[in-house]
Coordinates of C-alpha atoms in Angstrom, one line a residue:
Chain A
M1171 CA -33.7 -20.7 7.6
L1172 CA -32.7 -18.2 10.3
G1173 CA -30.4 -15.6 8.9
S1174 CA -31.3 -16.0 5.2
G1175 CA -33.0 -12.5 5.3
I1176 CA -29.8 -11.0 6.6
I1177 CA -27.8 -12.5 3.7
K1178 CA -30.4 -11.2 1.2
G1179 CA -30.1 -7.8 2.7
M1180 CA -26.4 -7.7 2.7
V1181 CA -26.4 -8.8 -1.0
E1182 CA -28.8 -5.9 -1.7
T1183 CA -26.6 -3.3 0.0
A1184 CA -23.5 -4.7 -1.6
R1185 CA -25.2 -4.3 -5.0
N1186 CA -26.0 -0.7 -4.2
F1187 CA -22.5 0.0 -2.9
V1188 CA -20.8 -1.4 -6.0
G1189 CA -23.5 0.0 -8.3
S1190 CA -23.0 3.5 -7.1
Y1191 CA -19.4 3.4 -8.4
I1192 CA -20.3 1.8 -11.7
D1193 CA -23.4 3.7 -12.6
P1194 CA -23.3 7.4 -11.7
A1195 CA -27.0 7.7 -12.5
R1196 CA -27.7 5.9 -9.2
L1197 CA -26.4 8.8 -7.2
T1198 CA -29.6 10.9 -6.7
T1199 CA -27.9 13.6 -4.8
V1200 CA -27.4 16.9 -6.6
E1201 CA -23.9 18.3 -5.7
Y1202 CA -25.4 21.7 -5.0
P1203 CA -22.8 24.5 -5.5
E1204 CA -21.4 22.8 -8.7
E1205 CA -24.7 21.3 -9.9
R1206 CA -28.1 22.8 -9.7
L1207 CA -31.6 21.6 -10.2
L1208 CA -33.6 23.4 -12.9
P1209 CA -35.5 26.3 -11.4
K1210 CA -39.1 25.6 -10.6
E1211 CA -41.9 27.7 -12.2
N1212 CA -43.9 28.0 -9.0
A1213 CA -41.0 28.6 -6.6
R1214 CA -41.1 31.8 -4.6
Q1215 CA -38.8 33.4 -2.1
F1216 CA -39.1 37.1 -1.6
P1217 CA -40.9 39.9 -3.5
F1218 CA -39.2 42.1 -6.1
L1219 CA -40.3 45.3 -8.0
L1220 CA -40.7 45.2 -11.7
H1221 CA -39.7 47.9 -14.2
D1222 CA -40.3 48.1 -17.9
G1223 CA -37.6 49.1 -20.4
L1224 CA -34.0 49.6 -19.4
D1225 CA -34.2 52.4 -16.9
P1226 CA -35.1 51.0 -13.4
D1227 CA -36.3 54.4 -12.2
A1228 CA -38.2 55.6 -15.3
G1229 CA -39.8 52.3 -16.0
L1230 CA -40.7 51.4 -12.4
R1231 CA -44.3 50.2 -12.3
C1232 CA -44.9 50.9 -8.6
V1233 CA -47.0 54.0 -8.1
A1234 CA -46.5 54.1 -4.3
C1235 CA -50.2 53.4 -3.6
Q1236 CA -49.1 51.6 -0.4
I1237 CA -51.7 48.9 -0.6
C1238 CA -49.0 46.2 -0.2
E1239 CA -47.5 48.1 2.8
K1240 CA -50.9 48.1 4.5
E1241 CA -51.8 44.5 3.6
C1242 CA -48.4 43.0 4.5
P1243 CA -49.1 40.7 7.5
P1244 CA -45.7 41.0 9.2
Q1245 CA -45.4 44.6 8.2
C1246 CA -42.0 44.2 6.5
I1247 CA -42.6 46.8 3.7
L1248 CA -41.8 50.5 4.1
I1249 CA -42.9 52.9 1.4
V1250 CA -42.2 56.7 1.3
K1251 CA -44.0 58.5 -1.5
D1252 CA -42.0 60.8 -3.8
P1253 CA -43.9 64.1 -4.4
V1254 CA -42.5 64.2 -7.9
K1255 CA -44.7 62.4 -10.3
K1256 CA -43.5 60.5 -13.4
P1257 CA -45.4 59.1 -16.4
D1258 CA -46.4 55.4 -16.3
A1259 CA -46.5 53.0 -19.2
L1260 CA -49.7 54.5 -20.4
G1261 CA -48.3 58.0 -20.3
K1262 CA -50.4 59.0 -17.3
M1263 CA -48.7 60.9 -14.5
Q1264 CA -48.4 58.7 -11.4
F1265 CA -46.7 58.9 -8.0
Q1266 CA -43.5 56.9 -7.4
P1267 CA -41.9 55.6 -4.3
K1268 CA -38.9 57.5 -2.9
V1269 CA -38.2 54.7 -0.5
F1270 CA -39.3 51.1 -0.9
N1271 CA -37.7 48.8 1.6
I1272 CA -38.5 45.2 2.3
D1273 CA -36.9 43.6 5.4
I1274 CA -36.5 40.0 4.2
S1275 CA -35.6 38.8 7.7
V1276 CA -39.2 39.7 8.5
C1277 CA -40.9 38.8 5.2
M1278 CA -42.7 35.4 5.4
S1279 CA -43.0 34.9 1.6
C1280 CA -46.9 34.9 1.8
Q1281 CA -47.2 36.6 -1.6
I1282 CA -50.2 38.8 -0.3
C1283 CA -48.4 41.9 -1.6
V1284 CA -48.4 40.3 -5.1
E1285 CA -52.0 39.4 -4.9
V1286 CA -53.2 42.9 -3.9
C1287 CA -51.0 45.0 -6.3
P1288 CA -53.3 46.5 -8.9
F1289 CA -50.4 47.5 -11.1
D1290 CA -48.5 44.1 -11.4
A1291 CA -45.6 46.0 -9.9
I1292 CA -44.5 43.5 -7.3
K1293 CA -43.8 39.8 -8.0
M1294 CA -42.1 36.9 -6.2
D1295 CA -38.5 36.3 -6.9
T1296 CA -36.9 32.8 -7.0
E1297 CA -33.4 34.0 -5.8
F1298 CA -32.6 31.9 -2.7
E1299 CA -28.9 32.5 -2.2
L1300 CA -29.4 35.4 0.2
A1301 CA -26.8 34.8 2.9
R1302 CA -25.4 38.0 4.2
T1303 CA -22.6 38.8 6.6
D1304 CA -24.7 41.6 8.1
R1305 CA -28.0 40.3 9.4
F1306 CA -29.6 43.7 9.9
G1307 CA -28.5 46.0 7.1
G1308 CA -27.8 43.2 4.7
L1309 CA -31.3 41.7 4.9
L1310 CA -33.0 45.1 4.5
L1311 CA -33.4 45.3 0.7
T1312 CA -33.8 48.8 -0.7
K1313 CA -35.5 50.0 -3.9
R1314 CA -32.3 49.7 -5.8
E1315 CA -31.8 46.1 -4.8
L1316 CA -35.5 45.2 -5.3
T1317 CA -36.0 46.6 -8.7
K1318 CA -35.6 44.0 -11.5
S1319 CA -36.5 44.1 -15.1
N1320 CA -39.6 42.6 -16.6
T1321 CA -37.4 40.2 -18.7
H1322 CA -36.2 38.7 -15.4
F1323 CA -39.9 38.1 -14.5
Q1324 CA -40.4 36.5 -17.9
K1325 CA -37.4 34.3 -17.3
I1326 CA -38.4 33.0 -13.9
H1327 CA -42.2 32.7 -14.2
P1328 CA -42.8 32.4 -18.0
I1329 CA -46.5 31.5 -17.7
D1330 CA -47.4 34.2 -15.2
A1331 CA -45.4 36.7 -17.1
A1332 CA -47.2 35.9 -20.4
I1333 CA -50.6 36.5 -18.7
V1334 CA -49.5 39.7 -17.1
D1335 CA -47.9 41.0 -20.3
G1336 CA -51.0 40.2 -22.3
R1337 CA -53.2 42.0 -19.8
L1338 CA -50.9 45.1 -19.8
A1339 CA -50.7 45.1 -23.6
A1340 CA -54.5 44.9 -23.8
D1341 CA -54.9 47.8 -21.3
K1342 CA -52.4 49.8 -23.3
A1343 CA -54.1 49.1 -26.6
K1344 CA -57.5 50.0 -25.0
A1345 CA -56.1 53.3 -23.7
E1346 CA -54.5 54.1 -27.1
A1347 CA -57.8 53.3 -28.9
K1348 CA -59.6 55.5 -26.4
A1349 CA -57.1 58.3 -26.9
R1350 CA -57.3 57.9 -30.7
A1351 CA -61.1 58.0 -30.5
A1352 CA -61.0 61.1 -28.4
A1353 CA -58.5 62.7 -30.8
N1354 CA -60.7 61.7 -33.8
A1355 CA -63.8 63.1 -32.0
A1356 CA -62.0 66.3 -31.3
A1357 CA -60.8 66.6 -34.9
S1358 CA -64.3 65.8 -36.5
T1359 CA -66.3 68.1 -34.2
P1360 CA -66.3 71.6 -35.7
P1361 CA -65.0 74.3 -33.4
Q1362 CA -67.9 76.1 -31.8
N1363 CA -66.7 79.5 -31.0
S1364 CA -64.1 80.6 -33.4
Chain B
M949 CA 22.8 11.6 20.7
M950 CA 23.4 10.8 17.1
E951 CA 24.2 7.3 18.0
G952 CA 20.9 7.0 19.8
L953 CA 19.0 8.4 16.8
R954 CA 20.7 6.0 14.5
E955 CA 19.8 3.1 16.8
F956 CA 16.2 4.3 17.0
C957 CA 15.9 4.4 13.2
G958 CA 17.5 1.0 13.1
M959 CA 14.8 -0.2 15.6
I960 CA 12.0 1.2 13.5
W961 CA 13.5 -0.5 10.5
K962 CA 13.7 -3.8 12.5
V963 CA 10.0 -3.4 13.2
L964 CA 9.1 -2.6 9.7
S965 CA 11.1 -5.4 8.2
D966 CA 9.6 -7.9 10.7
Q967 CA 12.8 -8.9 12.6
P968 CA 12.7 -10.4 16.0
D969 CA 13.0 -8.3 19.2
P970 CA 13.3 -4.8 17.7
K971 CA 13.9 -3.2 21.1
A972 CA 16.9 -5.2 22.1
A973 CA 19.5 -3.1 20.2
F974 CA 18.1 0.2 21.4
L975 CA 17.6 -0.4 25.1
P976 CA 21.3 -0.7 26.1
L977 CA 21.8 2.9 25.0
V978 CA 19.3 4.1 27.6
P979 CA 20.6 4.5 31.2
E980 CA 20.0 1.4 33.3
A981 CA 17.5 3.1 35.6
W982 CA 15.2 4.2 32.8
R983 CA 15.1 1.0 30.7
V984 CA 11.8 -0.4 32.0
E985 CA 10.0 2.9 31.5
V986 CA 11.6 3.5 28.0
S987 CA 10.8 0.0 27.0
A988 CA 7.2 0.3 28.1
L989 CA 6.9 3.7 26.3
L990 CA 8.2 2.2 23.1
S991 CA 5.6 -0.5 23.3
V992 CA 2.7 1.8 24.2
L993 CA 3.3 4.8 22.0
P994 CA 2.7 3.0 18.7
I995 CA -0.7 1.8 20.0
L996 CA -1.6 5.3 21.2
M997 CA -0.8 6.7 17.8
V998 CA -1.8 4.0 15.3
F999 CA -5.3 3.1 16.6
P1000 CA -6.6 6.7 17.1
A1001 CA -5.3 7.4 13.6
L1002 CA -7.1 4.3 12.3
F1003 CA -10.2 5.6 14.1
A1004 CA -10.0 8.9 12.3
L1005 CA -9.6 7.2 9.0
T1006 CA -12.5 4.7 9.8
T1007 CA -14.9 7.5 10.6
V1008 CA -14.4 9.0 7.1
L1009 CA -14.4 5.7 5.3
E1010 CA -17.5 4.5 7.2
R1011 CA -19.5 7.6 6.3
K1012 CA -18.4 7.3 2.7
G1013 CA -19.2 3.5 2.6
L1014 CA -22.6 4.0 4.2
G1015 CA -23.3 6.8 1.7
R1016 CA -22.5 4.5 -1.2
I1017 CA -24.8 1.9 0.2
Q1018 CA -27.5 4.5 0.2
N1019 CA -26.5 5.7 -3.3
R1020 CA -25.0 9.0 -2.0
P1021 CA -21.4 10.2 -2.5
G1022 CA -20.8 10.6 1.3
P1023 CA -18.6 13.4 2.7
N1024 CA -16.6 14.9 -0.1
R1025 CA -15.9 18.5 0.8
V1026 CA -13.0 18.7 3.2
G1027 CA -9.7 18.0 1.7
P1028 CA -9.1 15.6 -1.3
A1029 CA -12.3 13.6 -1.8
G1030 CA -13.4 14.5 1.7
F1031 CA -10.6 12.6 3.5
L1032 CA -9.8 15.4 5.8
Q1033 CA -13.3 15.3 7.2
F1034 CA -12.0 13.8 10.4
A1035 CA -9.7 16.8 11.0
A1036 CA -12.7 19.2 10.6
D1037 CA -14.7 17.0 13.0
G1038 CA -11.9 16.9 15.5
I1039 CA -11.4 20.6 15.5
K1040 CA -15.1 21.1 15.9
T1041 CA -15.4 18.8 18.9
L1042 CA -12.3 20.3 20.5
T1043 CA -13.6 23.8 20.2
K1044 CA -17.2 23.1 21.3
E1045 CA -18.4 24.1 24.7
D1046 CA -18.2 21.4 27.3
V1047 CA -21.6 21.5 29.0
V1048 CA -22.0 19.7 32.3
P1049 CA -25.6 19.5 33.6
R1050 CA -26.1 21.4 36.8
A1051 CA -27.6 18.4 38.5
A1052 CA -24.8 16.0 37.3
D1053 CA -22.3 14.4 39.5
R1054 CA -19.4 16.4 38.3
V1055 CA -16.6 14.0 39.3
L1056 CA -18.2 10.9 37.8
H1057 CA -19.3 12.8 34.8
F1058 CA -15.7 13.8 34.2
I1059 CA -14.2 10.3 34.9
A1060 CA -16.6 8.3 32.8
P1061 CA -15.2 9.0 29.3
L1062 CA -11.7 8.3 30.6
A1063 CA -12.8 5.2 32.3
L1064 CA -14.1 4.0 28.9
V1065 CA -11.0 4.8 26.9
V1066 CA -8.3 3.7 29.2
P1067 CA -9.5 0.0 29.5
V1068 CA -10.0 -0.1 25.8
F1069 CA -6.4 0.9 25.2
L1070 CA -5.4 -1.7 27.8
T1071 CA -7.0 -4.4 25.8
F1072 CA -4.7 -3.7 22.9
S1073 CA -1.7 -4.5 25.1
V1074 CA -2.2 -8.3 24.8
L1075 CA -3.0 -8.5 21.1
P1076 CA -0.2 -9.8 18.9
F1077 CA -0.1 -7.3 16.0
G1078 CA 2.7 -9.1 14.1
R1079 CA 5.6 -11.5 14.5
N1080 CA 7.3 -10.5 17.8
L1081 CA 4.9 -7.5 18.0
V1082 CA 3.0 -8.1 21.2
P1083 CA 3.3 -5.5 23.9
L1084 CA 2.5 -7.8 26.8
N1085 CA 2.8 -11.5 26.4
L1086 CA 0.7 -12.8 29.2
D1087 CA 0.0 -16.5 29.8
A1088 CA -3.6 -15.6 30.3
G1089 CA -3.9 -12.9 27.7
L1090 CA -7.4 -13.8 26.7
L1091 CA -8.5 -13.6 30.3
F1092 CA -6.8 -10.2 30.7
F1093 CA -8.6 -9.0 27.5
F1094 CA -12.0 -9.9 28.8
A1095 CA -11.4 -8.8 32.3
V1096 CA -10.3 -5.3 31.2
G1097 CA -12.8 -5.1 28.4
A1098 CA -15.7 -5.8 30.7
S1099 CA -14.8 -2.8 32.8
T1100 CA -16.0 -0.5 30.0
E1101 CA -19.5 -1.4 31.2
L1102 CA -18.8 0.3 34.4
A1103 CA -17.8 3.5 32.5
I1104 CA -21.1 3.3 30.6
F1105 CA -23.1 3.1 33.7
M1106 CA -21.0 5.9 35.3
A1107 CA -21.8 8.1 32.4
G1108 CA -25.5 7.3 32.5
W1109 CA -25.8 7.7 36.2
A1110 CA -23.7 10.8 36.6
S1111 CA -25.6 12.7 34.0
R1112 CA -28.7 12.6 36.1
N1113 CA -30.9 12.4 33.1
K1114 CA -33.6 9.8 32.6
Y1115 CA -32.6 9.1 29.0
S1116 CA -29.0 8.7 29.9
L1117 CA -29.9 6.3 32.7
L1118 CA -32.2 4.3 30.4
G1119 CA -29.4 4.1 27.8
A1120 CA -26.9 3.0 30.4
L1121 CA -29.2 0.3 31.7
R1122 CA -29.8 -0.9 28.2
G1123 CA -26.1 -0.9 27.6
I1124 CA -25.4 -2.9 30.7
A1125 CA -28.2 -5.4 30.0
Q1126 CA -26.9 -5.9 26.4
M1127 CA -23.2 -6.1 27.2
V1128 CA -23.7 -8.5 30.1
S1129 CA -25.9 -10.7 28.0
Y1130 CA -23.6 -10.8 25.0
E1131 CA -20.5 -11.2 27.1
I1132 CA -21.5 -14.8 27.7
P1133 CA -21.8 -16.0 24.1
L1134 CA -18.7 -13.9 23.3
I1135 CA -16.6 -15.6 25.9
L1136 CA -18.1 -19.1 25.2
S1137 CA -17.3 -18.7 21.5
T1138 CA -13.7 -17.9 22.3
L1139 CA -13.5 -20.8 24.7
S1140 CA -13.7 -23.3 21.9
V1141 CA -10.4 -21.9 20.6
V1142 CA -8.9 -22.1 24.0
M1143 CA -10.0 -25.8 24.3
V1144 CA -8.5 -26.8 21.0
A1145 CA -5.3 -24.7 21.2
G1146 CA -4.8 -25.6 24.8
T1147 CA -3.6 -22.2 25.9
M1148 CA -5.0 -18.7 26.8
S1149 CA -1.9 -16.9 25.6
L1150 CA -2.8 -15.0 22.5
P1151 CA 0.7 -15.3 20.8
A1152 CA 0.5 -19.1 21.4
I1153 CA -3.0 -19.3 19.9
V1154 CA -1.6 -17.5 16.8
D1155 CA 1.3 -20.0 16.6
A1156 CA -1.2 -22.8 16.8
Q1157 CA -2.7 -21.5 13.6
A1158 CA 0.5 -21.3 11.7
A1159 CA 1.0 -23.5 8.7
G1160 CA 3.0 -26.6 9.3
S1161 CA 6.2 -27.3 7.4
G1162 CA 4.3 -29.4 4.8
D1163 CA 1.1 -27.3 4.5
L1164 CA 0.4 -24.9 1.8
L1165 CA -2.6 -23.4 3.6
S1166 CA -2.5 -21.9 7.1
R1167 CA -4.5 -23.7 9.7
W1168 CA -6.8 -20.9 10.6
H1169 CA -9.5 -21.9 13.1
V1170 CA -12.1 -20.3 10.9
F1171 CA -11.6 -23.1 8.4
T1172 CA -12.9 -25.7 10.8
P1173 CA -16.6 -26.3 11.5
W1174 CA -16.4 -25.3 15.1
G1175 CA -14.2 -22.4 14.3
F1176 CA -16.5 -21.1 11.6
A1177 CA -19.5 -21.3 14.0
G1178 CA -17.4 -19.7 16.7
F1179 CA -16.3 -16.9 14.5
L1180 CA -19.8 -16.1 13.5
L1181 CA -21.0 -16.1 17.1
F1182 CA -18.0 -14.0 18.0
L1183 CA -18.7 -11.5 15.3
V1184 CA -22.4 -11.1 16.4
A1185 CA -21.5 -10.9 20.0
A1186 CA -18.6 -8.4 19.4
C1187 CA -21.0 -6.3 17.4
A1188 CA -23.3 -6.2 20.4
E1189 CA -20.4 -5.6 22.8
A1190 CA -19.3 -2.6 20.7
N1191 CA -22.8 -1.2 20.7
R1192 CA -22.8 -1.1 16.9
A1193 CA -25.8 -1.3 14.6
P1194 CA -28.0 -3.4 14.6
F1195 CA -27.4 -3.7 18.3
D1196 CA -27.1 0.1 19.0
L1197 CA -30.0 0.2 21.4
P1198 CA -28.2 2.1 24.1
E1199 CA -28.1 5.1 21.8
G1200 CA -31.5 4.6 20.1
E1201 CA -32.2 8.1 18.9
S1202 CA -35.9 7.5 18.3
E1203 CA -36.5 6.6 22.0
I1204 CA -33.7 7.8 24.2
I1205 CA -32.1 10.5 22.1
A1206 CA -28.4 9.5 22.5
G1207 CA -28.4 7.2 25.4
Y1208 CA -25.7 7.3 28.0
Y1209 CA -23.7 10.0 26.4
L1210 CA -26.6 12.3 25.9
E1211 CA -25.2 14.8 28.4
Y1212 CA -21.7 14.8 26.9
S1213 CA -20.5 17.4 24.5
G1214 CA -17.2 18.5 23.0
F1215 CA -14.1 16.5 23.7
K1216 CA -15.8 14.2 26.2
F1217 CA -18.2 13.1 23.6
A1218 CA -15.3 12.6 21.2
L1219 CA -13.7 10.4 23.8
F1220 CA -16.8 8.2 24.0
F1221 CA -16.8 8.0 20.2
L1222 CA -13.1 7.1 20.2
G1223 CA -13.7 4.5 22.9
E1224 CA -16.5 2.8 20.9
Y1225 CA -14.4 2.5 17.8
L1226 CA -11.3 1.4 19.7
G1227 CA -13.5 -1.2 21.4
L1228 CA -14.5 -2.4 17.9
F1229 CA -10.9 -2.5 16.7
A1230 CA -9.9 -4.5 19.8
A1231 CA -12.7 -6.9 19.3
C1232 CA -11.8 -7.3 15.6
G1233 CA -8.2 -7.8 16.7
L1234 CA -9.1 -10.5 19.1
G1235 CA -11.3 -12.2 16.4
I1236 CA -8.4 -12.1 14.0
T1237 CA -6.1 -13.5 16.6
L1238 CA -8.4 -16.3 17.6
F1239 CA -10.0 -17.3 14.3
L1240 CA -8.3 -15.7 11.4
G1241 CA -4.8 -16.8 12.0
G1242 CA -3.6 -13.6 13.7
W1243 CA -0.7 -12.1 11.7
H1244 CA -0.3 -15.2 9.5
A1245 CA -0.8 -14.9 5.8
P1246 CA -3.4 -17.3 4.3
F1247 CA -0.7 -19.1 2.3
R1248 CA 2.7 -20.0 3.7
F1249 CA 4.8 -18.7 0.9
M1250 CA 3.3 -15.2 1.2
E1251 CA 4.7 -14.7 4.7
A1252 CA 8.2 -14.2 3.3
W1253 CA 7.2 -11.3 1.2
V1254 CA 4.7 -9.2 3.2
P1255 CA 5.5 -8.2 6.7
S1256 CA 3.3 -9.8 9.4
Y1257 CA 1.7 -6.7 10.8
L1258 CA 0.4 -5.8 7.3
W1259 CA -1.5 -9.0 7.3
F1260 CA -2.9 -8.2 10.7
F1261 CA -4.0 -4.7 9.6
A1262 CA -5.4 -6.0 6.3
K1263 CA -7.6 -8.4 8.2
L1264 CA -8.6 -5.7 10.6
A1265 CA -9.6 -3.4 7.8
G1266 CA -11.6 -6.3 6.2
L1267 CA -13.4 -7.0 9.5
V1268 CA -14.2 -3.4 10.1
A1269 CA -15.6 -3.1 6.6
V1270 CA -17.8 -6.1 7.4
F1271 CA -19.1 -4.3 10.4
I1272 CA -19.8 -1.1 8.4
W1273 CA -21.5 -3.2 5.8
V1274 CA -23.7 -4.8 8.5
R1275 CA -24.5 -1.3 9.9
G1276 CA -25.5 -0.2 6.4
T1277 CA -27.8 -3.2 6.0
L1278 CA -29.6 -4.1 9.2
P1279 CA -32.1 -1.9 11.1
R1280 CA -31.9 -1.6 14.9
V1281 CA -33.3 -4.6 16.7
R1282 CA -35.9 -4.4 19.4
M1283 CA -35.0 -5.0 23.1
D1284 CA -36.8 -8.3 23.3
Q1285 CA -35.3 -9.5 20.0
L1286 CA -31.9 -8.5 21.3
M1287 CA -32.4 -10.6 24.5
N1288 CA -34.0 -13.5 22.7
L1289 CA -31.1 -13.7 20.3
A1290 CA -28.5 -13.7 23.1
W1291 CA -30.2 -16.1 25.5
K1292 CA -32.3 -18.3 23.3
F1293 CA -30.1 -18.7 20.3
M1294 CA -26.5 -17.7 20.8
L1295 CA -25.9 -19.1 24.3
P1296 CA -27.2 -22.6 23.4
L1297 CA -25.3 -22.5 20.1
A1298 CA -22.1 -21.4 21.8
L1299 CA -22.5 -24.3 24.3
I1300 CA -23.1 -26.8 21.4
N1301 CA -20.1 -25.3 19.7
L1302 CA -18.0 -26.1 22.7
F1303 CA -19.1 -29.6 22.5
A1304 CA -18.3 -29.7 18.8
A1305 CA -14.8 -28.3 19.6
A1306 CA -14.4 -31.1 22.1
L1307 CA -15.4 -33.7 19.5
W1308 CA -12.9 -32.1 17.1
H1309 CA -10.2 -32.4 19.7
F1310 CA -10.7 -36.1 19.9
L1311 CA -11.6 -36.9 16.2
G1312 CA -9.1 -34.4 14.7
S1313 CA -9.2 -33.2 11.2
T1314 CA -10.5 -36.6 9.8
P1315 CA -13.5 -37.0 7.5
A1316 CA -15.4 -38.3 10.5
G1317 CA -14.5 -35.3 12.5
W1318 CA -15.5 -32.9 9.8
A1319 CA -18.8 -34.8 9.1
I1320 CA -19.8 -35.1 12.8
T1321 CA -19.0 -31.6 13.9
T1322 CA -20.5 -30.0 10.8
G1323 CA -23.6 -32.1 11.1
L1324 CA -24.0 -31.3 14.8
L1325 CA -23.6 -27.5 14.2
V1326 CA -25.9 -27.3 11.2
V1327 CA -28.6 -29.4 12.8
S1328 CA -28.5 -27.4 16.0
Y1329 CA -28.4 -24.1 14.1
W1330 CA -31.5 -25.1 12.2
S1331 CA -33.4 -26.5 15.1
L1332 CA -32.5 -23.7 17.5
G1333 CA -33.8 -21.3 14.8
R1334 CA -37.0 -23.2 14.4
I1335 CA -37.8 -24.1 18.0
L1336 CA -36.4 -21.3 20.2
M1337 CA -36.5 -18.4 17.7
P1338 CA -39.7 -19.2 15.6
P1339 CA -40.3 -16.7 12.9
G1340 CA -42.7 -14.1 14.2
R1341 CA -46.2 -14.1 12.9
I1342 CA -46.7 -10.7 11.4
G1343 CA -50.3 -9.9 10.9
R1344 CA -52.4 -6.9 10.7
R1345 CA -51.9 -4.7 13.7
V1346 CA -55.0 -4.3 15.8
Y1347 CA -55.4 -1.0 17.7
R1348 CA -57.3 -1.0 21.0
Y1349 CA -58.7 2.3 22.3
A1350 CA -59.3 3.2 25.8
G1351 CA -63.0 3.1 25.7
E1352 CA -63.2 -0.4 24.3
G1353 CA -62.0 -2.2 27.4
P1354 CA -59.7 -5.1 27.4
A1355 CA -59.7 -7.3 24.4

C-alpha cells in the first residue's frame, strides 16, 4: 500500500536513533581530540631527519650530499654544507649539513627525498598536528626541529625501520670485517724495510 | 513605579498560572492614551521572544537528533553537550560579511528576508497558545492565517528574482510551484475542521474540541476518521509549505546550490533560516489548534494540574520532532513526484475527506458514522494510491548515446 515504505523507513531511523543512545558501539565517529585512531603504518606527512644514538648533532646520518635538495620537485629543501666533517656510524669522516630547512608549506609529501637518500637519513614522519600561528616562519622547519631519533622511526614505521636497521647493521658488520681483515693482513705481513 | 512593577509581576503570574485576562489588572496603570499600544506590545513581545528562542533550541536539537539517526553524536563542542551551538552560529552569521551581488536589485534584495519573516510572525497572532492566550481573536482567524501565510511566497520570489542569479530564480520558481500546489490540499484539509466545528475562529475551534462535562477523553478532531485523514494531509502539506525535507526542492543543493537564498549571506541568510523555522512552528501550531485539541490536555482531569500553554508547547515540540524524524528518514523527492503527490493524490483525497466530514456532520459519532467515513477514506486512500499513483516500474536504466539515434 502507498506509504508503507515510509513507515518502514521511519521505524528504521527510530531504531537507529534509540540504538545510538543504548549501544555506544553504534557511534562510529571518533571524537578526535579526546580519542584517536591507532597510527597507520603507511601514513606519511612530512620528512624528518634521523639521528643514531642520543646526540642529534653527533649522530645525524645526513652527510649533506644534497641529492634530496636537487630531486625535490617543489624545491622545498635548503641545505648548506658545513666545512667541518664529523665521523659517521662507520667511523668514516663525512660532511654534515650546517643548515637543513624544509618548508612544509611547500612540501607535497611525495617521499622522493626518502627514495633517493643513499644514507637512510631522511624518512617520512606521521606527525599531522602541525597548525602554526605563523604561516611563514612557523612552517619552515629547521634542522633542530627536523632531527628525530631512530627510535622514533622504529616506533612509527616498525617494518621499514627493521629493514633499514638490518641493512645498516650488515653494512657496519661488513665494514668492521673488512677493517679487521685489513688489520690482520697488516699484522701478518712482515715489515719490509726495517 | 514600584506599583507598576508589582502589577507587572502579578500579570506574569496570572499568565503562568493560567488565569483569565492577565492584562486587565495591568492596563489601568498605564496612561489612557497609551493603553492600546501597551496592550499590543504586551501581546506581541512574548511571541517575538519565545519563538525565536524556540528556533535557536530547535536548530541544536534537530542537528543532534539527525546525528543520532545517522549514528553520530551531533554537535557537542560549544557549551554543555553542545547546547550553546546556536549562540556560536548566531555570532557567526552576525559577523559575516553581507554580500550583495553587483547585478542584484538592491532594494528588493534587502526587503525579501524581511518580507518573509514579518508575515510569518503575523500568523502567530491568531493562534491560541493557551487558555485566554490568543493575541488576536479574529472571527475568521483561519482565513487570516492562510492569507498572511501565503504572502511568504511573494518574499521567496522576491529573493529569487532580486538576486539575479539563475539558480536563485530556479529555486524561487520551484518554491512558488510547490507552495501554490500544496496550499490547496493544506486549505482543503483544514476546511473539514471548519465544516464540522462550524466556525473559522481558532479559539472557537479549540473550544469545540474540549471534553464535555461527562467525557473522560477530549474530543480532539484527530480521533475521528476524517480528522485523522485531515491531520495526515495537513502534516504532509505543511511540510511542503515549510520547504522541509523531503520537499526541500527549492534549495536542492545537488542541482541549484541553495535555491532562492543562494545570494544571501550573514544576517539576511539567518533571517531566511528563522523565517522557515517560524513558518514550521506556525504550521505546527495551526495543526495543533485544528486537530490536536489546541491547548487542551488529552484527559480532562489533567487540565487542572498543568497550565494550558504547556500542553500547547508540548504538542508543538512533539510535532516538530516528527518533522525532524521525517527529515532524517526520507530523501528529497523529484519535481514530478512532488507535483503528482499534490495534484493526483492529496487534492482528491482532501476533497473526499471533505465529503467524509460532511457525512460525519450528519451521522455524528455513531457506529454507522465511524464505519462509513472510515470505509470511505480507507477505500479512497487505497484506490487513489493504486490508480493515480501506481508504483513506478523500476527497471534497468538504459543509456542512449548521441550517435545511436532515437530509440
